[in-house]
PDB file of C-alpha atoms and ligand atoms in Angstrom:
ATOM      1  CA  UNK H   1       0.064  -0.082  -0.031  1.00  0.00           C
ATOM      2  CA  UNK H   2       1.178   3.526  -0.943  1.00  0.00           C
ATOM      3  CA  UNK H   3       0.362   6.301   1.469  1.00  0.00           C
ATOM      4  CA  UNK H   4      -0.032   9.725  -0.364  1.00  0.00           C
ATOM      5  CA  UNK H   5      -0.015  13.022   1.102  1.00  0.00           C
ATOM      6  CA  UNK H   6       1.079  16.692   0.017  1.00  0.00           C
ATOM      7  CA  UNK H   7       1.047  20.218   1.149  1.00  0.00           C
ATOM      8  CA  UNK H   8      -1.091  21.723  -1.551  1.00  0.00           C
ATOM      9  CA  UNK H   9      -4.177  20.112  -0.026  1.00  0.00           C
ATOM     10  CA  UNK H  10      -6.423  17.162  -0.998  1.00  0.00           C
ATOM     11  CA  UNK H  11      -8.102  19.092  -3.885  1.00  0.00           C
ATOM     12  CA  UNK H  12      -4.640  19.869  -5.657  1.00  0.00           C
ATOM     13  CA  UNK H  13      -4.218  18.403  -9.220  1.00  0.00           C
ATOM     14  CA  UNK H  14      -0.761  17.219  -8.145  1.00  0.00           C
ATOM     15  CA  UNK H  15      -1.912  14.534  -5.659  1.00  0.00           C
ATOM     16  CA  UNK H  16      -4.503  13.283  -8.168  1.00  0.00           C
ATOM     17  CA  UNK H  17      -1.810  12.892 -10.765  1.00  0.00           C
ATOM     18  CA  UNK H  18       0.486  11.102  -8.178  1.00  0.00           C
ATOM     19  CA  UNK H  19      -2.397   8.839  -7.266  1.00  0.00           C
ATOM     20  CA  UNK H  20      -3.022   8.062 -11.030  1.00  0.00           C
ATOM     21  CA  UNK H  21       0.616   7.312 -11.614  1.00  0.00           C
ATOM     22  CA  UNK H  22       1.045   4.672  -8.728  1.00  0.00           C
ATOM     23  CA  UNK H  23      -2.444   3.118  -8.849  1.00  0.00           C
ATOM     24  CA  UNK H  24      -1.160   0.416 -11.296  1.00  0.00           C
ATOM     25  CA  UNK H  25       1.496  -0.500  -8.754  1.00  0.00           C
ATOM     26  CA  UNK H  26      -0.477  -1.046  -5.685  1.00  0.00           C
ATOM     27  CA  UNK H  27      -3.333   0.241  -3.363  1.00  0.00           C
ATOM     28  CA  UNK H  28      -3.318   3.922  -2.671  1.00  0.00           C
ATOM     29  CA  UNK H  29      -4.308   5.567   0.637  1.00  0.00           C
ATOM     30  CA  UNK H  30      -4.598   9.399   0.755  1.00  0.00           C
ATOM     31  CA  UNK H  31      -4.439  11.426   3.803  1.00  0.00           C
ATOM     32  CA  UNK H  32      -3.812  15.215   2.991  1.00  0.00           C
ATOM     33  CA  UNK H  33      -4.477  18.636   4.452  1.00  0.00           C
ATOM     34  CA  UNK H  34      -8.050  20.054   3.749  1.00  0.00           C
ATOM     35  CA  UNK H  35      -6.608  23.079   2.102  1.00  0.00           C
ATOM     36  CA  UNK H  36      -3.193  24.410   1.012  1.00  0.00           C
ATOM     37  CA  UNK H  37      -0.552  24.316   3.694  1.00  0.00           C
ATOM     38  CA  UNK H  38       2.586  25.141   1.596  1.00  0.00           C
ATOM     39  CA  UNK H  39       5.712  26.585   3.161  1.00  0.00           C
ATOM     40  CA  UNK H  40       5.173  25.459   6.774  1.00  0.00           C
ATOM     41  CA  UNK H  41       7.832  22.692   6.962  1.00  0.00           C
ATOM     42  CA  UNK H  42       7.408  20.446   9.936  1.00  0.00           C
ATOM     43  CA  UNK H  43       4.783  22.614  11.844  1.00  0.00           C
ATOM     44  CA  UNK H  44       2.515  20.466  14.037  1.00  0.00           C
ATOM     45  CA  UNK H  45      -0.861  21.238  15.437  1.00  0.00           C
ATOM     46  CA  UNK H  46      -0.829  20.323  19.260  1.00  0.00           C
ATOM     47  CA  UNK H  47      -3.048  23.219  20.700  1.00  0.00           C
ATOM     48  CA  UNK H  48      -6.190  21.738  19.573  1.00  0.00           C
ATOM     49  CA  UNK H  49      -7.571  18.380  18.262  1.00  0.00           C
ATOM     50  CA  UNK H  50      -7.557  17.275  14.582  1.00  0.00           C
ATOM     51  CA  UNK H  51     -10.491  16.090  12.641  1.00  0.00           C
ATOM     52  CA  UNK H  52     -10.208  13.769   9.665  1.00  0.00           C
ATOM     53  CA  UNK H  53     -13.007  13.949   6.956  1.00  0.00           C
ATOM     54  CA  UNK H  54     -13.546  10.944   4.864  1.00  0.00           C
ATOM     55  CA  UNK H  55     -13.623  11.739   0.993  1.00  0.00           C
ATOM     56  CA  UNK H  56     -14.454   8.269  -0.499  1.00  0.00           C
ATOM     57  CA  UNK H  57     -12.607   5.086   0.145  1.00  0.00           C
ATOM     58  CA  UNK H  58      -9.049   5.300   1.567  1.00  0.00           C
ATOM     59  CA  UNK H  59      -9.117   8.943   1.257  1.00  0.00           C
ATOM     60  CA  UNK H  60      -9.158  11.519   4.121  1.00  0.00           C
ATOM     61  CA  UNK H  61      -8.821  15.173   4.421  1.00  0.00           C
ATOM     62  CA  UNK H  62      -7.323  16.491   7.723  1.00  0.00           C
ATOM     63  CA  UNK H  63      -7.692  20.051   9.001  1.00  0.00           C
ATOM     64  CA  UNK H  64      -4.050  20.135   9.901  1.00  0.00           C
ATOM     65  CA  UNK H  65      -0.557  20.344   8.554  1.00  0.00           C
ATOM     66  CA  UNK H  66       1.244  17.928   6.260  1.00  0.00           C
ATOM     67  CA  UNK H  67       3.157  16.532   9.207  1.00  0.00           C
ATOM     68  CA  UNK H  68      -0.038  16.132  11.247  1.00  0.00           C
ATOM     69  CA  UNK H  69      -1.543  14.115   8.213  1.00  0.00           C
ATOM     70  CA  UNK H  70       1.579  11.759   8.371  1.00  0.00           C
ATOM     71  CA  UNK H  71       1.257  11.297  12.098  1.00  0.00           C
ATOM     72  CA  UNK H  72      -2.485  10.632  11.884  1.00  0.00           C
ATOM     73  CA  UNK H  73      -2.131   8.284   8.686  1.00  0.00           C
ATOM     74  CA  UNK H  74       0.580   6.013  10.099  1.00  0.00           C
ATOM     75  CA  UNK H  75      -0.398   6.307  13.705  1.00  0.00           C
ATOM     76  CA  UNK H  76      -4.230   5.733  13.219  1.00  0.00           C
ATOM     77  CA  UNK H  77      -5.843   5.862   9.769  1.00  0.00           C
ATOM     78  CA  UNK H  78      -3.936   3.428   7.558  1.00  0.00           C
ATOM     79  CA  UNK H  79      -4.913  -0.217   8.022  1.00  0.00           C
ATOM     80  CA  UNK H  80      -1.295  -1.345   7.486  1.00  0.00           C
ATOM     81  CA  UNK H  81       2.187  -0.027   7.422  1.00  0.00           C
ATOM     82  CA  UNK H  82       2.605   1.363   3.893  1.00  0.00           C
ATOM     83  CA  UNK H  83       5.421   0.196   1.772  1.00  0.00           C
ATOM     84  CA  UNK H  84       6.126   3.968   0.817  1.00  0.00           C
ATOM     85  CA  UNK H  85       5.099   7.420   1.733  1.00  0.00           C
ATOM     86  CA  UNK H  86       4.807   9.523  -1.416  1.00  0.00           C
ATOM     87  CA  UNK H  87       4.354  13.352  -0.969  1.00  0.00           C
ATOM     88  CA  UNK H  88       3.302  15.654  -3.847  1.00  0.00           C
ATOM     89  CA  UNK H  89       3.359  16.161  -6.698  1.00  0.00           C
ATOM     90  CA  UNK H  90       3.927  19.632  -5.256  1.00  0.00           C
ATOM     91  CA  UNK H  91       2.867  22.411  -7.695  1.00  0.00           C
ATOM     92  CA  UNK H  92       6.090  24.172  -7.304  1.00  0.00           C
ATOM     93  CA  UNK H  93       9.857  23.372  -7.199  1.00  0.00           C
ATOM     94  CA  UNK H  94      11.551  22.115  -3.972  1.00  0.00           C
ATOM     95  CA  UNK H  95      15.095  22.805  -5.030  1.00  0.00           C
ATOM     96  CA  UNK H  96      17.999  23.998  -2.776  1.00  0.00           C
ATOM     97  CA  UNK H  97      16.878  25.861   0.309  1.00  0.00           C
ATOM     98  CA  UNK H  98      13.208  25.317  -0.634  1.00  0.00           C
ATOM     99  CA  UNK H  99      13.606  21.911   1.184  1.00  0.00           C
ATOM    100  CA  UNK H 100      13.960  23.761   4.481  1.00  0.00           C
ATOM    101  CA  UNK H 101      10.594  25.584   4.050  1.00  0.00           C
ATOM    102  CA  UNK H 102       8.631  22.915   2.109  1.00  0.00           C
ATOM    103  CA  UNK H 103       5.742  21.158   3.579  1.00  0.00           C
ATOM    104  CA  UNK H 104       5.909  18.471   0.865  1.00  0.00           C
ATOM    105  CA  UNK H 105       9.491  17.587   1.966  1.00  0.00           C
ATOM    106  CA  UNK H 106       8.628  17.785   5.633  1.00  0.00           C
ATOM    107  CA  UNK H 107       5.932  15.298   5.262  1.00  0.00           C
ATOM    108  CA  UNK H 108       8.173  12.652   3.559  1.00  0.00           C
ATOM    109  CA  UNK H 109      10.677  13.492   6.199  1.00  0.00           C
ATOM    110  CA  UNK H 110       8.260  12.843   9.016  1.00  0.00           C
ATOM    111  CA  UNK H 111       7.335   9.590   7.475  1.00  0.00           C
ATOM    112  CA  UNK H 112      11.078   8.444   7.540  1.00  0.00           C
ATOM    113  CA  UNK H 113      11.075   9.337  11.199  1.00  0.00           C
ATOM    114  CA  UNK H 114       8.283   6.730  11.618  1.00  0.00           C
ATOM    115  CA  UNK H 115      10.180   4.227   9.692  1.00  0.00           C
ATOM    116  CA  UNK H 116       8.480   4.438   6.437  1.00  0.00           C
ATOM    117  CA  UNK H 117      10.606   5.032   3.369  1.00  0.00           C
ATOM    118  CA  UNK H 118       9.577   8.240   1.465  1.00  0.00           C
ATOM    119  CA  UNK H 119       9.848  10.065  -1.658  1.00  0.00           C
ATOM    120  CA  UNK H 120       8.909  13.702  -2.332  1.00  0.00           C
ATOM    121  CA  UNK H 121       7.841  14.674  -5.911  1.00  0.00           C
ATOM    122  CA  UNK H 122       7.644  18.329  -7.033  1.00  0.00           C
ATOM    123  CA  UNK H 123       7.395  20.178 -10.478  1.00  0.00           C
ATOM    124  CA  UNK H 124       8.538  23.792 -10.870  1.00  0.00           C
ATOM    125  CA  UNK H 125       6.067  26.327 -11.913  1.00  0.00           C
ATOM    126  CA  UNK H 126       6.722  28.185 -15.180  1.00  0.00           C
ATOM    127  CA  UNK H 127       7.537  32.010 -14.456  1.00  0.00           C
ATOM    128  CA  UNK H 128       4.559  34.118 -15.660  1.00  0.00           C
ATOM    129  CA  UNK H 129       2.563  30.926 -16.420  1.00  0.00           C
ATOM    130  CA  UNK H 130       1.631  29.690 -12.833  1.00  0.00           C
ATOM    131  CA  UNK H 131      -1.259  27.727 -14.336  1.00  0.00           C
ATOM    132  CA  UNK H 132       0.685  25.738 -16.915  1.00  0.00           C
ATOM    133  CA  UNK H 133       1.566  22.258 -15.877  1.00  0.00           C
ATOM    134  CA  UNK H 134       3.003  19.172 -17.703  1.00  0.00           C
ATOM    135  CA  UNK H 135       1.726  16.724 -15.127  1.00  0.00           C
ATOM    136  CA  UNK H 136       1.561  13.902 -17.792  1.00  0.00           C
ATOM    137  CA  UNK H 137       5.333  14.186 -17.830  1.00  0.00           C
ATOM    138  CA  UNK H 138       5.383  12.780 -14.300  1.00  0.00           C
ATOM    139  CA  UNK H 139       3.539   9.539 -14.628  1.00  0.00           C
ATOM    140  CA  UNK H 140       6.424   7.375 -16.108  1.00  0.00           C
ATOM    141  CA  UNK H 141       9.141   9.051 -13.956  1.00  0.00           C
ATOM    142  CA  UNK H 142       7.023   8.597 -10.675  1.00  0.00           C
ATOM    143  CA  UNK H 143       6.454   4.884 -11.408  1.00  0.00           C
ATOM    144  CA  UNK H 144      10.140   4.320 -12.297  1.00  0.00           C
ATOM    145  CA  UNK H 145      11.553   5.870  -9.171  1.00  0.00           C
ATOM    146  CA  UNK H 146       8.867   4.139  -7.034  1.00  0.00           C
ATOM    147  CA  UNK H 147       9.726   0.832  -8.493  1.00  0.00           C
ATOM    148  CA  UNK H 148      13.396   1.180  -8.161  1.00  0.00           C
ATOM    149  CA  UNK H 149      13.043   2.449  -4.495  1.00  0.00           C
ATOM    150  CA  UNK H 150      10.965  -0.628  -3.703  1.00  0.00           C
ATOM    151  CA  UNK H 151      13.612  -2.878  -5.336  1.00  0.00           C
ATOM    152  CA  UNK H 152      16.662  -1.401  -3.631  1.00  0.00           C
ATOM    153  CA  UNK H 153      15.186   0.354  -0.606  1.00  0.00           C
ATOM    154  CA  UNK H 154      16.532   3.350   1.202  1.00  0.00           C
ATOM    155  CA  UNK H 155      18.876   3.817   4.330  1.00  0.00           C
ATOM    156  CA  UNK H 156      16.838   4.524   7.417  1.00  0.00           C
ATOM    157  CA  UNK H 157      16.055   8.231   7.800  1.00  0.00           C
ATOM    158  CA  UNK H 158      16.709   9.018   4.093  1.00  0.00           C
ATOM    159  CA  UNK H 159      14.104  10.375   1.759  1.00  0.00           C
ATOM    160  CA  UNK H 160      14.347  11.184  -1.928  1.00  0.00           C
ATOM    161  CA  UNK H 161      13.525  14.589  -3.324  1.00  0.00           C
ATOM    162  CA  UNK H 162      12.500  14.382  -6.892  1.00  0.00           C
ATOM    163  CA  UNK H 163      11.857  17.371  -9.016  1.00  0.00           C
ATOM    164  CA  UNK H 164      10.404  16.874 -12.435  1.00  0.00           C
ATOM    165  CA  UNK H 165      10.813  19.529 -15.080  1.00  0.00           C
ATOM    166  CA  UNK H 166       7.548  21.213 -16.200  1.00  0.00           C
ATOM    167  CA  UNK H 167       8.033  20.355 -19.800  1.00  0.00           C
ATOM    168  CA  UNK H 168       6.444  17.819 -22.285  1.00  0.00           C
ATOM    169  CA  UNK H 169       7.859  14.193 -21.674  1.00  0.00           C
ATOM    170  CA  UNK H 170       9.760  14.321 -24.925  1.00  0.00           C
ATOM    171  CA  UNK H 171      11.802  17.275 -23.603  1.00  0.00           C
ATOM    172  CA  UNK H 172      13.010  15.569 -20.466  1.00  0.00           C
ATOM    173  CA  UNK H 173      16.731  15.032 -20.937  1.00  0.00           C
ATOM    174  CA  UNK H 174      17.302  12.422 -18.481  1.00  0.00           C
ATOM    175  CA  UNK H 175      17.650  11.800 -14.671  1.00  0.00           C
ATOM    176  CA  UNK H 176      20.562  13.325 -12.523  1.00  0.00           C
ATOM    177  CA  UNK H 177      21.584  12.331  -8.946  1.00  0.00           C
ATOM    178  CA  UNK H 178      22.656  15.713  -7.528  1.00  0.00           C
ATOM    179  CA  UNK H 179      23.222  17.578  -4.391  1.00  0.00           C
ATOM    180  CA  UNK H 180      20.996  20.208  -2.799  1.00  0.00           C
ATOM    181  CA  UNK H 181      21.773  23.615  -4.314  1.00  0.00           C
ATOM    182  CA  UNK H 182      23.639  25.616  -1.532  1.00  0.00           C
ATOM    183  CA  UNK H 183      22.601  28.992  -2.417  1.00  0.00           C
ATOM    184  CA  UNK H 184      20.178  30.986  -0.332  1.00  0.00           C
ATOM    185  CA  UNK H 185      17.505  33.436  -1.592  1.00  0.00           C
ATOM    186  CA  UNK H 186      18.091  37.016  -1.249  1.00  0.00           C
ATOM    187  CA  UNK H 187      15.539  39.027   0.731  1.00  0.00           C
ATOM    188  CA  UNK H 188      13.106  41.177  -1.148  1.00  0.00           C
ATOM    189  CA  UNK H 189      10.108  42.884   0.603  1.00  0.00           C
ATOM    190  CA  UNK H 190       7.589  44.384  -1.406  1.00  0.00           C
ATOM    191  CA  UNK H 191       5.919  47.362   0.320  1.00  0.00           C
ATOM    192  CA  UNK H 192       2.544  48.788  -0.795  1.00  0.00           C
ATOM    193  CA  UNK H 193      -0.324  50.693   0.471  1.00  0.00           C
ATOM    194  CA  UNK H 194      -3.818  49.255   1.377  1.00  0.00           C
ATOM    195  CA  UNK H 195      -6.946  50.967   0.588  1.00  0.00           C
ATOM    196  CA  UNK H 196      -6.795  52.785   4.088  1.00  0.00           C
ATOM    197  CA  UNK H 197      -3.303  54.107   3.233  1.00  0.00           C
ATOM    198  CA  UNK H 198      -1.475  51.740   5.775  1.00  0.00           C
ATOM    199  CA  UNK H 199       1.412  49.728   4.439  1.00  0.00           C
ATOM    200  CA  UNK H 200       1.502  46.222   3.798  1.00  0.00           C
ATOM    201  CA  UNK H 201       4.512  43.826   3.041  1.00  0.00           C
ATOM    202  CA  UNK H 202       4.894  40.885   0.756  1.00  0.00           C
ATOM    203  CA  UNK H 203       8.125  38.932   1.456  1.00  0.00           C
ATOM    204  CA  UNK H 204       9.970  36.759  -0.868  1.00  0.00           C
ATOM    205  CA  UNK H 205      13.217  36.743  -2.772  1.00  0.00           C
ATOM    206  CA  UNK H 206      15.213  35.622  -5.663  1.00  0.00           C
ATOM    207  CA  UNK H 207      17.557  32.823  -5.702  1.00  0.00           C
ATOM    208  CA  UNK H 208      21.126  33.652  -5.568  1.00  0.00           C
ATOM    209  CA  UNK H 209      23.272  32.104  -8.095  1.00  0.00           C
ATOM    210  CA  UNK H 210      25.768  29.310  -6.804  1.00  0.00           C
ATOM    211  CA  UNK H 211      28.980  27.909  -8.260  1.00  0.00           C
ATOM    212  CA  UNK H 212      28.827  24.326  -9.679  1.00  0.00           C
ATOM    213  CA  UNK H 213      25.325  24.760 -10.668  1.00  0.00           C
ATOM    214  CA  UNK H 214      25.379  22.057 -13.086  1.00  0.00           C
ATOM    215  CA  UNK H 215      25.991  19.594 -10.107  1.00  0.00           C
ATOM    216  CA  UNK H 216      22.930  20.763  -8.117  1.00  0.00           C
ATOM    217  CA  UNK H 217      19.198  20.179  -8.080  1.00  0.00           C
ATOM    218  CA  UNK H 218      18.481  23.615  -9.095  1.00  0.00           C
ATOM    219  CA  UNK H 219      20.751  23.661 -11.880  1.00  0.00           C
ATOM    220  CA  UNK H 220      20.013  20.298 -13.657  1.00  0.00           C
ATOM    221  CA  UNK H 221      16.231  21.011 -13.379  1.00  0.00           C
ATOM    222  CA  UNK H 222      16.828  24.274 -15.125  1.00  0.00           C
ATOM    223  CA  UNK H 223      18.597  22.310 -17.883  1.00  0.00           C
ATOM    224  CA  UNK H 224      15.746  19.943 -18.329  1.00  0.00           C
ATOM    225  CA  UNK H 225      16.779  17.027 -16.229  1.00  0.00           C
ATOM    226  CA  UNK H 226      14.878  15.241 -13.464  1.00  0.00           C
ATOM    227  CA  UNK H 227      16.861  15.818 -10.153  1.00  0.00           C
ATOM    228  CA  UNK H 228      17.069  13.178  -7.416  1.00  0.00           C
ATOM    229  CA  UNK H 229      18.628  14.284  -4.094  1.00  0.00           C
ATOM    230  CA  UNK H 230      18.751  11.956  -1.047  1.00  0.00           C
ATOM    231  CA  UNK H 231      18.006  13.931   1.946  1.00  0.00           C
ATOM    232  CA  UNK H 232      18.342  13.328   5.765  1.00  0.00           C
ATOM    233  CA  UNK H 233      17.509  15.268   8.934  1.00  0.00           C
ATOM    234  CA  UNK H 234      20.937  15.548  10.469  1.00  0.00           C
ATOM    235  CA  UNK H 235      21.968  19.320   9.876  1.00  0.00           C
ATOM    236  CA  UNK H 236      25.323  18.890  11.864  1.00  0.00           C
ATOM    237  CA  UNK H 237      28.173  20.550  10.102  1.00  0.00           C
ATOM    238  CA  UNK H 238      31.082  18.161  10.373  1.00  0.00           C
ATOM    239  CA  UNK H 239      33.932  20.599   9.486  1.00  0.00           C
ATOM    240  CA  UNK H 240      32.803  23.195  12.115  1.00  0.00           C
ATOM    241  CA  UNK H 241      32.655  20.313  14.787  1.00  0.00           C
ATOM    242  CA  UNK H 242      36.395  19.973  14.186  1.00  0.00           C
ATOM    243  CA  UNK H 243      36.907  23.835  14.325  1.00  0.00           C
ATOM    244  CA  UNK H 244      35.019  24.090  17.530  1.00  0.00           C
ATOM    245  CA  UNK H 245      37.327  21.453  19.087  1.00  0.00           C
ATOM    246  CA  UNK H 246      40.246  24.063  19.092  1.00  0.00           C
ATOM    247  CA  UNK H 247      38.119  26.707  20.887  1.00  0.00           C
ATOM    248  CA  UNK H 248      38.625  27.304  24.715  1.00  0.00           C
ATOM    249  CA  UNK H 249      35.310  26.342  25.790  1.00  0.00           C
ATOM    250  CA  UNK H 250      34.509  25.712  29.584  1.00  0.00           C
ATOM    251  CA  UNK H 251      31.433  24.383  31.322  1.00  0.00           C
TER     252      UNK H 251
HETATM  253 MN1  LIG X   1       3.091  23.033  -1.982  1.00  0.00          MN
END
């Protein structure tokens, strides 16, 4: 059984395409937020109870976050431990630092914490054409990655971050195993005036260019490749551990 979730909400086209892609491979069980909950990473709801509304067989909408959905699905709603957790297909890229903000990645990460191997799928939007999606491109790629993951398995705590170019299938140039792009976004605050003359602010930023872009998720997806990046939750920086060893730190 495949457990499907996302952060765009149960009504998003991406999760319907994900379900369609893997239904030929096995039973699908969907537990997803009842509305879009993108960009909230691993937020959890512990100040109120959660409700799960059934939307047909093996399909639940939860009034919580993506990580809430994973907890509820694996801890309570699923009739068995799923073979895989599949998160997405996110309608928007999850490249480089995006993975730190993403609810799609967070859901997959949470499932690995509960011992379920996970894959997050995303497709970048096209600048200026936010309603244009080549979701049909994803089907064969999703099935292939899922089948290979079932065949080979994943190390404990490791999830796959898969980004599929938003182009017709014939234009996909191949698959690249690449690092997470290291470049942060710059900070850009758009300030405008509301109808009462008070300022409002819209945050966001542009991605800063990074060296070795041809070896990172961001770079290869720009070039028309599917990117696959194995991720884990350990954020420890090993080189700085050694550096700190030389400091005169006392308890
Ligand atoms: Mn999203």
